[in-house]
PDB file of C-alpha atoms and ligand atoms in Angstrom:
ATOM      1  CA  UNK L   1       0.000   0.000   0.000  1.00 68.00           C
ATOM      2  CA  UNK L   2       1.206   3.233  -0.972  1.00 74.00           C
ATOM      3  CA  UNK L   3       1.953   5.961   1.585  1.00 88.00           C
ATOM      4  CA  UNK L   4      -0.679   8.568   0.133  1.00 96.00           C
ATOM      5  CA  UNK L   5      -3.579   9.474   2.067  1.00 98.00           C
ATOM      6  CA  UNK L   6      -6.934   7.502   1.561  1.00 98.00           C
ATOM      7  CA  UNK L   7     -10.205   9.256   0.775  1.00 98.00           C
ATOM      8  CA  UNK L   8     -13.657   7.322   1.114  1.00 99.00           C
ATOM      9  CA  UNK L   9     -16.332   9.193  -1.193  1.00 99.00           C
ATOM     10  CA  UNK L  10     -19.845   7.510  -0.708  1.00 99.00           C
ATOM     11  CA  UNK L  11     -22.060   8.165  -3.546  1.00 98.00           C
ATOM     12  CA  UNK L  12     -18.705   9.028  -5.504  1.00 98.00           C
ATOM     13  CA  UNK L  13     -20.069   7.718  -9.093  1.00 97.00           C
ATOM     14  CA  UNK L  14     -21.342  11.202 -10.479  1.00 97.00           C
ATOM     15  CA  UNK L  15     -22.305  14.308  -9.743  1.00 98.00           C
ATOM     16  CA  UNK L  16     -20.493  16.633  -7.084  1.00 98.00           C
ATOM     17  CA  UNK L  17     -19.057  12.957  -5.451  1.00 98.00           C
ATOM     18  CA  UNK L  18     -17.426  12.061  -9.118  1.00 98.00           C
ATOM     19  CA  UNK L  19     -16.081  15.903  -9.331  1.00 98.00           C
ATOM     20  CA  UNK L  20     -14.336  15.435  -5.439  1.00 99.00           C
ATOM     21  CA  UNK L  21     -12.706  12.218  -6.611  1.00 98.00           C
ATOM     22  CA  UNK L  22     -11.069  13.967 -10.015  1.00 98.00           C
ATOM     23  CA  UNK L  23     -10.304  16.731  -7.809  1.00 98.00           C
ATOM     24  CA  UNK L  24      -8.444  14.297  -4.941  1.00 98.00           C
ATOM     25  CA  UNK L  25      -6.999  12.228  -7.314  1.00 98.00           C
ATOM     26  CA  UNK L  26      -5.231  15.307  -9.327  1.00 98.00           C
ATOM     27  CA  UNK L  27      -4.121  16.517  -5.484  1.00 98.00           C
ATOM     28  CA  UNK L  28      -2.464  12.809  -4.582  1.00 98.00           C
ATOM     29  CA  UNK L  29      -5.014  10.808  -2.551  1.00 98.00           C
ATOM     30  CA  UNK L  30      -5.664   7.518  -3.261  1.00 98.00           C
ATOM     31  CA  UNK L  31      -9.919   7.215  -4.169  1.00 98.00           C
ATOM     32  CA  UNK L  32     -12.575   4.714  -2.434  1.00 98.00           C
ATOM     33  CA  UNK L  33     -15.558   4.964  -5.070  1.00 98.00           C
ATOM     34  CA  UNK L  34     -18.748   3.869  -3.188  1.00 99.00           C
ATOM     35  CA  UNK L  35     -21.939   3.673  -5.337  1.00 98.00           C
ATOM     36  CA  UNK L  36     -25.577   2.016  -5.285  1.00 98.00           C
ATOM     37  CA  UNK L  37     -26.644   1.346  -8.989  1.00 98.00           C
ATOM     38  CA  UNK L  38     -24.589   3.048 -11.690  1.00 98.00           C
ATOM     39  CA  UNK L  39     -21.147   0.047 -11.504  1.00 98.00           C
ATOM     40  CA  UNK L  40     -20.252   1.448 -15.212  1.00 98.00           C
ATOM     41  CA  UNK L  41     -19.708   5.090 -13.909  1.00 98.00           C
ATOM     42  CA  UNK L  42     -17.889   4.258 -11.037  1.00 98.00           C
ATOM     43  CA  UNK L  43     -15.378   1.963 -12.920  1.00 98.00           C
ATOM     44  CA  UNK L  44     -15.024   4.611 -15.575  1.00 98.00           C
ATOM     45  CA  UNK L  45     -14.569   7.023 -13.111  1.00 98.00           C
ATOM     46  CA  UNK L  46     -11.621   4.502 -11.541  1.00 98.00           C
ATOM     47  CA  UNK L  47      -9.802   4.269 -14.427  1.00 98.00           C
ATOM     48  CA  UNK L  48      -9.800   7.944 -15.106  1.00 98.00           C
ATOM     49  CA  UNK L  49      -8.238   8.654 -11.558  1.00 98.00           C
ATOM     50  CA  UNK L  50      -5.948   5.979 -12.014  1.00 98.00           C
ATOM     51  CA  UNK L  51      -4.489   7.413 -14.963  1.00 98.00           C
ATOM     52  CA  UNK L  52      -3.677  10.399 -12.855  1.00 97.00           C
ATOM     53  CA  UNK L  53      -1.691   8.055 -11.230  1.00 97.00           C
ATOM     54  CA  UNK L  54      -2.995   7.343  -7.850  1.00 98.00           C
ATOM     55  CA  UNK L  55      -4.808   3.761  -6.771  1.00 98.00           C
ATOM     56  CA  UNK L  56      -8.658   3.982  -6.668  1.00 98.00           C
ATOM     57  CA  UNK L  57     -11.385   0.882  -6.851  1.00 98.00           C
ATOM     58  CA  UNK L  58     -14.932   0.945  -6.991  1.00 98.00           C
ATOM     59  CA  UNK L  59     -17.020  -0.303  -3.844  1.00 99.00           C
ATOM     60  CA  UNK L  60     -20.592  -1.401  -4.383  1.00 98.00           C
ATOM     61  CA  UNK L  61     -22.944  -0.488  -1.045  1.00 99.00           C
ATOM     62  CA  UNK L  62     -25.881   0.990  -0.513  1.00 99.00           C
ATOM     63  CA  UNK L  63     -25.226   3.659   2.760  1.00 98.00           C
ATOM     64  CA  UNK L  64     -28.575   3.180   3.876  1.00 98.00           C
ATOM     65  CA  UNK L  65     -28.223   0.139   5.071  1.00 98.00           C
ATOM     66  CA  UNK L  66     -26.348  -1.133   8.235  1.00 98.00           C
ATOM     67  CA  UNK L  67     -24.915  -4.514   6.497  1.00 98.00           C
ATOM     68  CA  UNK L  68     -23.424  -3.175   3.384  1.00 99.00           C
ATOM     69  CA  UNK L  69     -21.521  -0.165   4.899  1.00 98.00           C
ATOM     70  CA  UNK L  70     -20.008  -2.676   7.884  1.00 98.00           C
ATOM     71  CA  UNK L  71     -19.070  -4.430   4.404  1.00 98.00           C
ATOM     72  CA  UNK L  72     -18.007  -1.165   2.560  1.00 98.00           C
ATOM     73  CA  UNK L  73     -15.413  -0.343   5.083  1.00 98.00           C
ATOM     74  CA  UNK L  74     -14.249  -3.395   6.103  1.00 98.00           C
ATOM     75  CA  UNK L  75     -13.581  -4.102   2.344  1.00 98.00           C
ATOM     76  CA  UNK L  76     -11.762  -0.424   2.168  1.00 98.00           C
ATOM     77  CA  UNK L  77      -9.527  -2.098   5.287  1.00 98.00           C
ATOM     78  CA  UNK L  78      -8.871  -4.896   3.141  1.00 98.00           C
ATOM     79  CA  UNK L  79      -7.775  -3.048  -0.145  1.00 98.00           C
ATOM     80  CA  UNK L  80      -6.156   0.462   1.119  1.00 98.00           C
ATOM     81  CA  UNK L  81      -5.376   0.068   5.064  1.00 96.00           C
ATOM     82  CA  UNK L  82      -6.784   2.615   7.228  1.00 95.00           C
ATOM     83  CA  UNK L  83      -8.855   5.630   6.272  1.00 98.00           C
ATOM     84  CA  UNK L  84      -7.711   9.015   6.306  1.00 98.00           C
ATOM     85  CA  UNK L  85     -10.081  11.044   4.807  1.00 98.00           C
ATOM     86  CA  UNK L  86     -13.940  10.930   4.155  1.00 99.00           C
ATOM     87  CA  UNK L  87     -16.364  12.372   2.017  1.00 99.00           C
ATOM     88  CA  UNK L  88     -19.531  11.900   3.530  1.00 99.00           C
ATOM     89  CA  UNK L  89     -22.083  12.506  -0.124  1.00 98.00           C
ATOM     90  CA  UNK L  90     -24.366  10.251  -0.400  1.00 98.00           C
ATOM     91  CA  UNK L  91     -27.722  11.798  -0.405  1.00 98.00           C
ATOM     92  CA  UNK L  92     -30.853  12.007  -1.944  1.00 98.00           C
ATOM     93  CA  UNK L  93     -33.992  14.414  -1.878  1.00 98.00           C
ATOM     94  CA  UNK L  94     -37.229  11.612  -2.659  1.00 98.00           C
ATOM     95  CA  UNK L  95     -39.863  12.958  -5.479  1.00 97.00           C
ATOM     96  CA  UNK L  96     -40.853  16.641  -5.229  1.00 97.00           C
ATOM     97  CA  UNK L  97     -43.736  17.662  -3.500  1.00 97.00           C
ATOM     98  CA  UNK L  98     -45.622  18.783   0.007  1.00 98.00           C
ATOM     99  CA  UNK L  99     -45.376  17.444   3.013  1.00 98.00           C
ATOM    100  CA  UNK L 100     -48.943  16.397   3.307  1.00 98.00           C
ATOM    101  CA  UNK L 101     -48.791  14.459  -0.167  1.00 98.00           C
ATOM    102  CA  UNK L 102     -45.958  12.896   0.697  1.00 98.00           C
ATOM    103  CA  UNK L 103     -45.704   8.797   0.561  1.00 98.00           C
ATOM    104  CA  UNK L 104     -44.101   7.778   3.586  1.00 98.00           C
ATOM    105  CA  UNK L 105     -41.604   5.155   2.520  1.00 98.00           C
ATOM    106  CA  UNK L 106     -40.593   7.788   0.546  1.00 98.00           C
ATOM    107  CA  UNK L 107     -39.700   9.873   3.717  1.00 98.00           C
ATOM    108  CA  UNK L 108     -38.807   7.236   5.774  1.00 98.00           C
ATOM    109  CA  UNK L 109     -35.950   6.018   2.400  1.00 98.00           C
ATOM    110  CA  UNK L 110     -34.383   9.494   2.417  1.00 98.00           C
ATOM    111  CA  UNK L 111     -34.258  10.163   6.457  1.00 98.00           C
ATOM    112  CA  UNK L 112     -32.368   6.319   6.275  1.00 98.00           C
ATOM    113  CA  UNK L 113     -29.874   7.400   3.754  1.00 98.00           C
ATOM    114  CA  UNK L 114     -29.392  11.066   4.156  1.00 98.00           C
ATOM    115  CA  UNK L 115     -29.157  10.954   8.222  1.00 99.00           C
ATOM    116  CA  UNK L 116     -28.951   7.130   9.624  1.00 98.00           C
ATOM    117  CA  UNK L 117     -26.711   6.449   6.395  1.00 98.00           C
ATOM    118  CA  UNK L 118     -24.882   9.609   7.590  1.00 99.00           C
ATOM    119  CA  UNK L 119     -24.411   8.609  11.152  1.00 99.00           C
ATOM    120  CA  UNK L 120     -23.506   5.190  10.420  1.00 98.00           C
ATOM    121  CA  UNK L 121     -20.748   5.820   7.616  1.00 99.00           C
ATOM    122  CA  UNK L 122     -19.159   8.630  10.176  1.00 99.00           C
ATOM    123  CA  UNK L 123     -19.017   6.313  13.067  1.00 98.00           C
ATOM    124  CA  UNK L 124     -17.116   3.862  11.151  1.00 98.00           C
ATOM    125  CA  UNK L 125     -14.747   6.469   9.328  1.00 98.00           C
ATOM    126  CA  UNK L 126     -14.299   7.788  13.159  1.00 98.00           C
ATOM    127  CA  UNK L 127     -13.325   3.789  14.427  1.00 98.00           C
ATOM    128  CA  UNK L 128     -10.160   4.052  11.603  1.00 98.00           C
ATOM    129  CA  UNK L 129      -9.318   7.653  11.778  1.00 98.00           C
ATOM    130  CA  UNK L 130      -9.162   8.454  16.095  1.00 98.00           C
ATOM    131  CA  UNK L 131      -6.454   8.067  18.168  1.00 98.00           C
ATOM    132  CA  UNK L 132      -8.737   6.859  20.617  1.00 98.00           C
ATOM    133  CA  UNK L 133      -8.976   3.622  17.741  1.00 97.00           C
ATOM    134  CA  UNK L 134      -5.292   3.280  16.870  1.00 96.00           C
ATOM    135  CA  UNK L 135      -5.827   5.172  14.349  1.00 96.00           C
ATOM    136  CA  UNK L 136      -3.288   8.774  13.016  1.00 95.00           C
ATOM    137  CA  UNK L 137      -6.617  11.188  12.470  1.00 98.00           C
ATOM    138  CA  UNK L 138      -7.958  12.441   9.298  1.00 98.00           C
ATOM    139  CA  UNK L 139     -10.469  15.332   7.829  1.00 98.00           C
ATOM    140  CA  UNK L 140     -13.978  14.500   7.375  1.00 99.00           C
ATOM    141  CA  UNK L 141     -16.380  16.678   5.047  1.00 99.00           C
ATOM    142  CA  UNK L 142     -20.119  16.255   5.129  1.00 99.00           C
ATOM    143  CA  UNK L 143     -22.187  17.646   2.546  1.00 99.00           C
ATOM    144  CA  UNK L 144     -25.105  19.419   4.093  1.00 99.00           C
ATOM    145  CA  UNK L 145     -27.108  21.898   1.707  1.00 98.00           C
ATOM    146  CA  UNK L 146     -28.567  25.393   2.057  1.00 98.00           C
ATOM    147  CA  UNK L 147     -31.747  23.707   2.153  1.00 98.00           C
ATOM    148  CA  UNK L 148     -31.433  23.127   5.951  1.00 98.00           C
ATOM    149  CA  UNK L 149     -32.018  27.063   6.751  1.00 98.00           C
ATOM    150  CA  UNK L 150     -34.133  27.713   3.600  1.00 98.00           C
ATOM    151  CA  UNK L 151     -36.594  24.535   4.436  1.00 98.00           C
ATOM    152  CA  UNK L 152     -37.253  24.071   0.465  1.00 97.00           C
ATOM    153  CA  UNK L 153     -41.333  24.604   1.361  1.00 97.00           C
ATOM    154  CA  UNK L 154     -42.820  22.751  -1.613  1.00 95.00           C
ATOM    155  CA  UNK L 155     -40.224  21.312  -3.133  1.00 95.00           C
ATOM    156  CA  UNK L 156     -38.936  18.526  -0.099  1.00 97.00           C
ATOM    157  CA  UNK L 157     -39.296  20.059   3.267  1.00 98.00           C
ATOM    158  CA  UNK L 158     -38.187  16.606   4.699  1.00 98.00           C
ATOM    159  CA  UNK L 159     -34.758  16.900   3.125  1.00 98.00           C
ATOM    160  CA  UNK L 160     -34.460  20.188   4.295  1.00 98.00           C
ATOM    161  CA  UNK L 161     -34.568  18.612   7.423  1.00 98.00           C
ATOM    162  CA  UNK L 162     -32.217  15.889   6.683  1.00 99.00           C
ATOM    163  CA  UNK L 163     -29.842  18.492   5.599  1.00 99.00           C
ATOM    164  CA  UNK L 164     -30.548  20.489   9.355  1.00 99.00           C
ATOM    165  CA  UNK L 165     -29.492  17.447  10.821  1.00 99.00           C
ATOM    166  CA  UNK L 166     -25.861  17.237   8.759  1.00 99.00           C
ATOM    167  CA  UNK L 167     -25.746  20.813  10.617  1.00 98.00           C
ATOM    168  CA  UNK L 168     -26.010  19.780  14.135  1.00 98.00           C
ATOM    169  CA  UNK L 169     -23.831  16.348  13.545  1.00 98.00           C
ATOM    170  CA  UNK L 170     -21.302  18.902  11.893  1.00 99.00           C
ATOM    171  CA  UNK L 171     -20.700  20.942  15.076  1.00 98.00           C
ATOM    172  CA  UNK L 172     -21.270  17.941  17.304  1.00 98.00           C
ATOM    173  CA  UNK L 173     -18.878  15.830  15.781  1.00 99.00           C
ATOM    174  CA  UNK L 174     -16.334  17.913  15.527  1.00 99.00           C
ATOM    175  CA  UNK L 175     -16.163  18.715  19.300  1.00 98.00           C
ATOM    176  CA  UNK L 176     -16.242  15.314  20.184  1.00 98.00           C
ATOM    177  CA  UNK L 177     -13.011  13.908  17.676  1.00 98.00           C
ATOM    178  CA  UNK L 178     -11.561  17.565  17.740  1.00 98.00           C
ATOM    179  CA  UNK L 179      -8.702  16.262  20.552  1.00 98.00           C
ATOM    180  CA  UNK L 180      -8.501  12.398  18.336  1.00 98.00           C
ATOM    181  CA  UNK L 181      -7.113  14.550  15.264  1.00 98.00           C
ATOM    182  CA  UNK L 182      -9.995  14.489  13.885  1.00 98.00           C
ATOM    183  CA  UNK L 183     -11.460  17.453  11.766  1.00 99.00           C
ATOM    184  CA  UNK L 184     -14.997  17.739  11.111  1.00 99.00           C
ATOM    185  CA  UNK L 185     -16.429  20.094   8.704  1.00 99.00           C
ATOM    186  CA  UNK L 186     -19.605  20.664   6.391  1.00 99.00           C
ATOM    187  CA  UNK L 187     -20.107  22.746   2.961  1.00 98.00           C
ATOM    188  CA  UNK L 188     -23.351  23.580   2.166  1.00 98.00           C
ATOM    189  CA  UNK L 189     -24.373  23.840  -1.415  1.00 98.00           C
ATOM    190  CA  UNK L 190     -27.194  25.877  -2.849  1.00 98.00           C
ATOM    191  CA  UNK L 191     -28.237  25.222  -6.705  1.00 97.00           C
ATOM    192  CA  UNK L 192     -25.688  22.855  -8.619  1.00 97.00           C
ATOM    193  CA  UNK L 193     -26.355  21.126 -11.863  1.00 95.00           C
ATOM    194  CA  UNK L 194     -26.179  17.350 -11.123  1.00 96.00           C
ATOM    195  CA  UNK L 195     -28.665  14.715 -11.917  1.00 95.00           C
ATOM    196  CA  UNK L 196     -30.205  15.022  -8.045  1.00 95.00           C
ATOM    197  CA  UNK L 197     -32.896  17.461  -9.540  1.00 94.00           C
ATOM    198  CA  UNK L 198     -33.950  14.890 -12.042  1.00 93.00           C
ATOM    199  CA  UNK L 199     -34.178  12.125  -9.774  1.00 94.00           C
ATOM    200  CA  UNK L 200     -36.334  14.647  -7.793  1.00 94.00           C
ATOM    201  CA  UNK L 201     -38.887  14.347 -10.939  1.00 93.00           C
ATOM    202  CA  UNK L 202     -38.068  17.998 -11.903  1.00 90.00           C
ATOM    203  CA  UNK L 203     -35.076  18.340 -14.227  1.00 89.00           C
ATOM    204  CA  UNK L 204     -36.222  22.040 -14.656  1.00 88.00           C
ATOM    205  CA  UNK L 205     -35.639  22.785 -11.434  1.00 86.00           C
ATOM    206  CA  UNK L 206     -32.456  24.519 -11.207  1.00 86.00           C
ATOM    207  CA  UNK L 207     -32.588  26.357 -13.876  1.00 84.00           C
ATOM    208  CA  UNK L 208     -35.712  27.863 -12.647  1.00 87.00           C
ATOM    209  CA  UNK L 209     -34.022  28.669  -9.482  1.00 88.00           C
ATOM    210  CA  UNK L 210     -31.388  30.958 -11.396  1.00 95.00           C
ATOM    211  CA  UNK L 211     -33.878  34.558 -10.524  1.00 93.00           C
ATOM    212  CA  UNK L 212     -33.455  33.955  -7.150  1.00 94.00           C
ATOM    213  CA  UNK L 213     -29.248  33.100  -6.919  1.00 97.00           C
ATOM    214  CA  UNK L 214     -27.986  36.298  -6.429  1.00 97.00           C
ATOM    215  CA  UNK L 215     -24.652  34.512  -8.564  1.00 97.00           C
ATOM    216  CA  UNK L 216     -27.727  34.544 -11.276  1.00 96.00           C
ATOM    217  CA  UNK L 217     -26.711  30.932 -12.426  1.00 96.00           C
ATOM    218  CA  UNK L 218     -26.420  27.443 -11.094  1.00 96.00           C
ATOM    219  CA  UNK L 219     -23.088  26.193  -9.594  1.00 98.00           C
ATOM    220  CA  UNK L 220     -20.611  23.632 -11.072  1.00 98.00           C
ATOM    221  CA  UNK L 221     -20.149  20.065  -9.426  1.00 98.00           C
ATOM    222  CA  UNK L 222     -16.313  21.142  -9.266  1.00 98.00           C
ATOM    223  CA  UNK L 223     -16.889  24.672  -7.371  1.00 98.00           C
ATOM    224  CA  UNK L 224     -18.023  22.529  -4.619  1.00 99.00           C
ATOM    225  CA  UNK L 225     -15.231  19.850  -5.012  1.00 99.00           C
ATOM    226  CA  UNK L 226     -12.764  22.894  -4.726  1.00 99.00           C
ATOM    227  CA  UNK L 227     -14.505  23.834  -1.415  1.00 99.00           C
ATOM    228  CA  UNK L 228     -14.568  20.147  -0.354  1.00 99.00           C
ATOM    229  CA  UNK L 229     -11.078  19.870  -1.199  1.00 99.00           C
ATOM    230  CA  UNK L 230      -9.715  23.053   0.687  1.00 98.00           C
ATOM    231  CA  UNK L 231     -11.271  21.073   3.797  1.00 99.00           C
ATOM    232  CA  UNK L 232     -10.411  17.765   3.842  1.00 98.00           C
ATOM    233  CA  UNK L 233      -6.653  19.404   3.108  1.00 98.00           C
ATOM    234  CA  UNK L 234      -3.786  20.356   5.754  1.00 98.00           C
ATOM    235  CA  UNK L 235      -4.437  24.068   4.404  1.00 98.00           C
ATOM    236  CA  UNK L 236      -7.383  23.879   7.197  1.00 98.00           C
ATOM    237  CA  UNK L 237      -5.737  22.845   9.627  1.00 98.00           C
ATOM    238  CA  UNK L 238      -7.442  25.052  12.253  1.00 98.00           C
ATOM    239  CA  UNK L 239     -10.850  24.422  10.503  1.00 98.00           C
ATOM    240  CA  UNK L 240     -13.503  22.490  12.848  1.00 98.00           C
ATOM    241  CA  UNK L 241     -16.801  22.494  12.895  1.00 98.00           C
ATOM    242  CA  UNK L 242     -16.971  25.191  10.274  1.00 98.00           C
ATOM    243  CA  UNK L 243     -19.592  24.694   7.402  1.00 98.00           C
ATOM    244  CA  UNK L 244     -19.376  26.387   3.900  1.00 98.00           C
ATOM    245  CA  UNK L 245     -21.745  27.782   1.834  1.00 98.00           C
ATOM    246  CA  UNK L 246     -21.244  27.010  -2.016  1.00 98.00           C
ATOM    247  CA  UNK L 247     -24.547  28.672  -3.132  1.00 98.00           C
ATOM    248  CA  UNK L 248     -23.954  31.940  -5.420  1.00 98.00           C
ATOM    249  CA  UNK L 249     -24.861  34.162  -2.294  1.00 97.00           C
ATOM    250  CA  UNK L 250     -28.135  32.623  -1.820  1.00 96.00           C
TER     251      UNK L 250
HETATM  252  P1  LIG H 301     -26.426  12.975  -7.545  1.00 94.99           P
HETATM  253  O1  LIG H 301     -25.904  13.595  -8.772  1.00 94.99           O
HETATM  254  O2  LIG H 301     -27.872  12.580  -7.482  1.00 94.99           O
HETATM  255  O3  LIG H 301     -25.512  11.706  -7.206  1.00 94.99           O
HETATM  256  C1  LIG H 301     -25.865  10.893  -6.117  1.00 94.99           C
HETATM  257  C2  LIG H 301     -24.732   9.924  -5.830  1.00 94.99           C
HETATM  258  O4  LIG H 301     -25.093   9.192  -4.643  1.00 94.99           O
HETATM  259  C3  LIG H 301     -24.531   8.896  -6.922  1.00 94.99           C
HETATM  260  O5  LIG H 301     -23.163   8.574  -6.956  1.00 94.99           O
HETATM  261  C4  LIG H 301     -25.348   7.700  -6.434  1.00 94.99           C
HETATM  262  O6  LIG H 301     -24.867   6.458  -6.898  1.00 94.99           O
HETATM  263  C5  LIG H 301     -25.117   7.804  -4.942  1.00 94.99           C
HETATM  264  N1  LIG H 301     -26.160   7.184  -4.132  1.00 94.99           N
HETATM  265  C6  LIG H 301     -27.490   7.401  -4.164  1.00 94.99           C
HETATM  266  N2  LIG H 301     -28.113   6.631  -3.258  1.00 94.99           N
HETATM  267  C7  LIG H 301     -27.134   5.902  -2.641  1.00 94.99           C
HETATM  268  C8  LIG H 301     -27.120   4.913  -1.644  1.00 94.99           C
HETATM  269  N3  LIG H 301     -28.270   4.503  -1.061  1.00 94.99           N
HETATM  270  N4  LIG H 301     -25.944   4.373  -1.279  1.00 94.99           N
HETATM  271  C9  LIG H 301     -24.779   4.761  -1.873  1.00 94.99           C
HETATM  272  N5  LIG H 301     -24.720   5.701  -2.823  1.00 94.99           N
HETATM  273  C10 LIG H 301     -25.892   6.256  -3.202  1.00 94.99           C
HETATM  274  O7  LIG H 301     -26.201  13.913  -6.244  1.00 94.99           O
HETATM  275  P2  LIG H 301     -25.371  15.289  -6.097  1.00 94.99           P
HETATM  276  O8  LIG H 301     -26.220  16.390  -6.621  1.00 94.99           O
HETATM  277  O9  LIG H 301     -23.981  15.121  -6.572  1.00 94.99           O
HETATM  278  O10 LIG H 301     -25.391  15.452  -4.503  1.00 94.99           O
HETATM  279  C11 LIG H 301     -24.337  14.974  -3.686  1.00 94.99           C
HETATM  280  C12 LIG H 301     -24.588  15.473  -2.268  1.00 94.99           C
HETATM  281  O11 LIG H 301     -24.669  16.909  -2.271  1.00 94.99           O
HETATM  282  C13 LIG H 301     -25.904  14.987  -1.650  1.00 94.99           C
HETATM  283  O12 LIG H 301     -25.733  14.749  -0.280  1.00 94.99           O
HETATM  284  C14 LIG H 301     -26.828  16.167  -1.848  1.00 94.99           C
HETATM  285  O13 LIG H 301     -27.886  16.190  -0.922  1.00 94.99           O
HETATM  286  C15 LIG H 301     -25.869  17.329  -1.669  1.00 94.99           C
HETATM  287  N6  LIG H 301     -26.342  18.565  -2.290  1.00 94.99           N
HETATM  288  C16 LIG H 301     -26.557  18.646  -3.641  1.00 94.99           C
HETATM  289  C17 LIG H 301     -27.043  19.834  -4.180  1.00 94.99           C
HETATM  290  C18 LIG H 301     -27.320  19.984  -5.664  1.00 94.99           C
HETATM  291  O14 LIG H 301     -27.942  20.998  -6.046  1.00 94.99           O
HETATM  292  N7  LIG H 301     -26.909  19.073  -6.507  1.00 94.99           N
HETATM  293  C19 LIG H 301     -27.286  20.933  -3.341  1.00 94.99           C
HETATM  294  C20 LIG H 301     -27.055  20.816  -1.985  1.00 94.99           C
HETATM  295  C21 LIG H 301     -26.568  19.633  -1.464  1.00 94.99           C
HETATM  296  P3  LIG H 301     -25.381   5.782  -8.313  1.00 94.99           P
HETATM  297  O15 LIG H 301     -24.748   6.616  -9.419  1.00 94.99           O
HETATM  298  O16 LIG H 301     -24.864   4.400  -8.272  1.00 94.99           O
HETATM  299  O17 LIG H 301     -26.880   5.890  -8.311  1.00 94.99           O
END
């Protein structure tokens, strides 16, 4: 195993996770691609980084459930040795909508990925990264949105909330791994063109948004990878608990 520093991405296929992984990959870190569905994006997405010249595989796991990330990470054990850094990205917002129409598995599938998904991929990347674990610390980044202060009131309230909670595990976390070497930190997004608006059932959606981004356009996948980056890197090194917004000035 090579002596560069290892970088979990969950939901790393596309999108603002594929952007972080080009990003790491050009700045040295070797690149855990978790996905759910989409294997031929994440192995394309492997071999591009790998011709960058850094190691990277493709891990299979869906991070809403409790078996397959135990699985994910003991698998990144297995390949790469211990976990330095962690990109927690996975996320989803369920169909557009009000609360009141709302189907509840629906709810119930995006509060299990976006927050127990959260909590359960962050204790694990916390069991290989503290001291307190035998393990030399790391940087975690957790992508919260500027949903969770804007409440997104007919569009998906509940991830709004989802997102409020990535706020409060943000501050939380990073006081309690602060003294392991540990750094915990959050950006917050606001409008970025990725597929997550389409698998909302509203592919319109963010281009609507533009008249209300003061930035009057959407934001790039790789304008929040840079922010992501400047995190998880020793450039931050007195950055905890902090949370960035990547949202045009919205
Ligand atoms: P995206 O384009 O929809 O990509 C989602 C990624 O997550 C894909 O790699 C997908 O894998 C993976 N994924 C979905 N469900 C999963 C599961 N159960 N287990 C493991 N992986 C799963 O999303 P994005 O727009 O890049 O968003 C990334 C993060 O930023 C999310 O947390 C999102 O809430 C947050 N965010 C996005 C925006 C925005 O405007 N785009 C704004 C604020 C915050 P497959 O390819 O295999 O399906």
């Amino acid at each position: 195993m090579a002596d560069r520093p290892v970088l979990l991405v969950t939901g790393g296929s596309r999108g603002i996770g594929a952007a972080t992984c080009r990003m790491a990959a050009a700045a040295g870190y070797d690149i855990a691609v978790n996905y759910v569905r989409d294997a031929a994006a994440a192995e394309a997405l492997v071999a591009e980084v790998r011709q960058m010249g850094v190691d990277a595989e493709a891990f299979q796991a869906d991070v809403s459930k409790d078996a397959d990330i135990t699985a994910l990470f003991e698998k990144i054990d297995a390949r790469f040795g211990r976990l330095t850094h962690f990109v927690c990205n996975a996320g989803m917002t369920g169909r557009v909508g009000r609360l009141d129409d709302a189907d509840p598995a629906m709810l119930r599938q995006v509060v299990d990925l976006n927050v127990t998904g959260a909590m359960l991929t962050l204790q694990a990347a916390v069991k290989r990264m503290s001291t307190r674990h035998g393990g030399k610390g790391g940087s975690i980044v957790i992508l919260s949105s500027v949903a969770a202060r804007l409440g997104s009131g007919n569009d998906f309230v509940w991830y709004a909330a989802s997102k409020g909670a990535m706020d409060s595990l943000t501050v939380g976390l990073a006081r309690e791994v602060a003294a392991e070497g540990i750094r915990v930190n959050a950006v917050s997004p606001g409008m970025i063109d990725t597929e997550i608006h389409a698998s909302a059932g509203d592919p319109e959606r963010a281009g609507r948004a533009v008249k209300v981004i003061p930035a009057q356009r959407v934001g790039a996948a790789e304008e929040v990878a840079a922010a992501i980056l400047y995190l998880l890197s020793d450039s931050a090194s007195y950055v905890m608990g902090g949370n960035l917004d990547v949202s045009g000035g919205r």
